């Protein structure tokens, strides 16, 4: 995770975009599709690429292709190269490194044929970055070194200055390669060389990046005071340049350093800045780190309620992104908060979760803290047991004292015996009640455990099935490509796309279910336009509906609003539409609404194969016995309808189901409307 996070931040080495508001972006899109002038369209496409490349990479690819297409149409070689460069960058960020390298190699070939040494050096640098993202450090360092040598030769021959060839950025990239391989000594050497070159060339941007990189190495060596000096210098430079991507990293590192230096207020200040900047950029990973550091800052300033709230949000984001660094730090924050609150049981539980995550990153970290919390937890239990034992001992002492007393105390002894008897009866009944409650809880846990086992068996079977399908399709694809059988390649890619959609839907539902079961989903009721959510989902599922020949449409009025948690309502409607399409071979899927008093009834109706009567009773529960395949053999877990039921109830709603085999199904959701 450390390497990936660093690479994401250093992507600005070969592109720095300007962040625009959503309104401006929408205006540019609208203008692009209305415009007929190719020059204006090309310029708009370049601006839209810059806006989308780090937030909506598929949209960025589309506008990069537009830049190249317009340039080819007008025979403008410079913009053809620009389009290729954009596509190489976008596919690198998307993670499709093979495609990215193809575009980069195409550019390199053009520059080699033209004998353009400057752009050859730049091409080697960009190819090195792509391999660096891919984790192929041998190829990345090889290309970076080629780039650096060519740039140094250009400087030596007097054909360009250090500033013109941007030598510092390539030296920085070589440093990143070595740091990614944990060779901190050589990484430090190249970062220092990059700083020297940048200062010599009066290159403020790369000088700031070099200082930021040197600070990262110092942080890893726990030299926080020295790191702070570099970070503050870099912060000033990036702020002056409005380089939000670099500032996002700087703010997170400053939050970490101030936390280690026990400066709570400064930790809070820079964590808030990190969250703000990364939210603007749409960089959820960096935003999650900022939230984690903010929780740590609130712990340092003793604002435990704030620390608890933000740490839970950071944990939810870390789990969704599968970001171990954010998840681990959030678990540790929650451990510290609950420990400070005296809730050692929860603190101990979060320590165990923190340890589980850290096993993927570190070995045996925080073992002493877990032992200490375990001891505190056990100590609490022992105090209760000692108190009960003292009560029993006091009763026995009282009985012995009364047995040896004078006959004159006989009446008192009898009264004491009655008191003792009443106490014994009371404690006996209390113990019996506790045992009864314990048995009930054990039965409940056993039921939950069986449900969990059944659930994981279903999910593992589905995941294995999807993975096997991908493997088989991959082998077929390789075979048909080798035989140049394009028709069959098209069929296989369609199958891969279908499998990917099914797997994505399964994982979305699995994530939502797991968050709900961990009680990590806190509903936030708000005023939601039903038609807007329906139209968004229809746009998402329309390609699937068209592929199956199904009419998917809405009869929801645009002025109907409900009070719900928007995220969970989206999950409810998404699963109902997906199920309707899955079990409909032909006909239609209709979404409609109807007001009933203070409630709005939303219906999803299909003309599909219907649900057998024997499955209707337990349709909203997780269980393999009710799982069916769709009309095109689509496989599911039954998890989707479980989420629909749970989230409907969570929003104060009701759900009804009507279905007949061979005729179709209607799901009705009743919710409060505005």
CSV table of C-alpha atoms in Angstrom, one decimal, residues 395 397-421:
chain,number,residue,atom,x,y,z
A,395,UNK,CA,-22.5,-13.9,54.4
A,397,UNK,CA,-18.8,-14.9,58.4
A,398,UNK,CA,-22.1,-13.6,59.5
A,399,UNK,CA,-23.5,-17.1,59.8
A,400,UNK,CA,-20.5,-18.3,61.8
A,401,UNK,CA,-20.6,-15.3,64.2
A,402,UNK,CA,-24.2,-15.8,64.9
A,403,UNK,CA,-23.8,-19.6,65.5
A,404,UNK,CA,-21.3,-19.0,68.3
A,405,UNK,CA,-23.2,-16.1,70.0
A,406,UNK,CA,-25.1,-16.2,73.2
A,407,UNK,CA,-28.6,-17.7,73.4
A,408,UNK,CA,-29.8,-14.1,74.0
A,409,UNK,CA,-29.0,-13.5,70.4
A,410,UNK,CA,-31.2,-16.5,69.2
A,411,UNK,CA,-33.9,-14.2,67.9
A,412,UNK,CA,-31.3,-12.1,66.0
A,413,UNK,CA,-29.8,-15.4,64.6
A,414,UNK,CA,-33.2,-16.5,63.4
A,415,UNK,CA,-33.8,-13.1,61.8
A,416,UNK,CA,-30.3,-13.2,60.2
A,417,UNK,CA,-30.9,-16.7,58.9
A,418,UNK,CA,-34.1,-15.5,57.2
A,419,UNK,CA,-32.1,-12.6,55.7
A,420,UNK,CA,-29.4,-15.0,54.6
A,421,UNK,CA,-32.0,-17.3,53.1
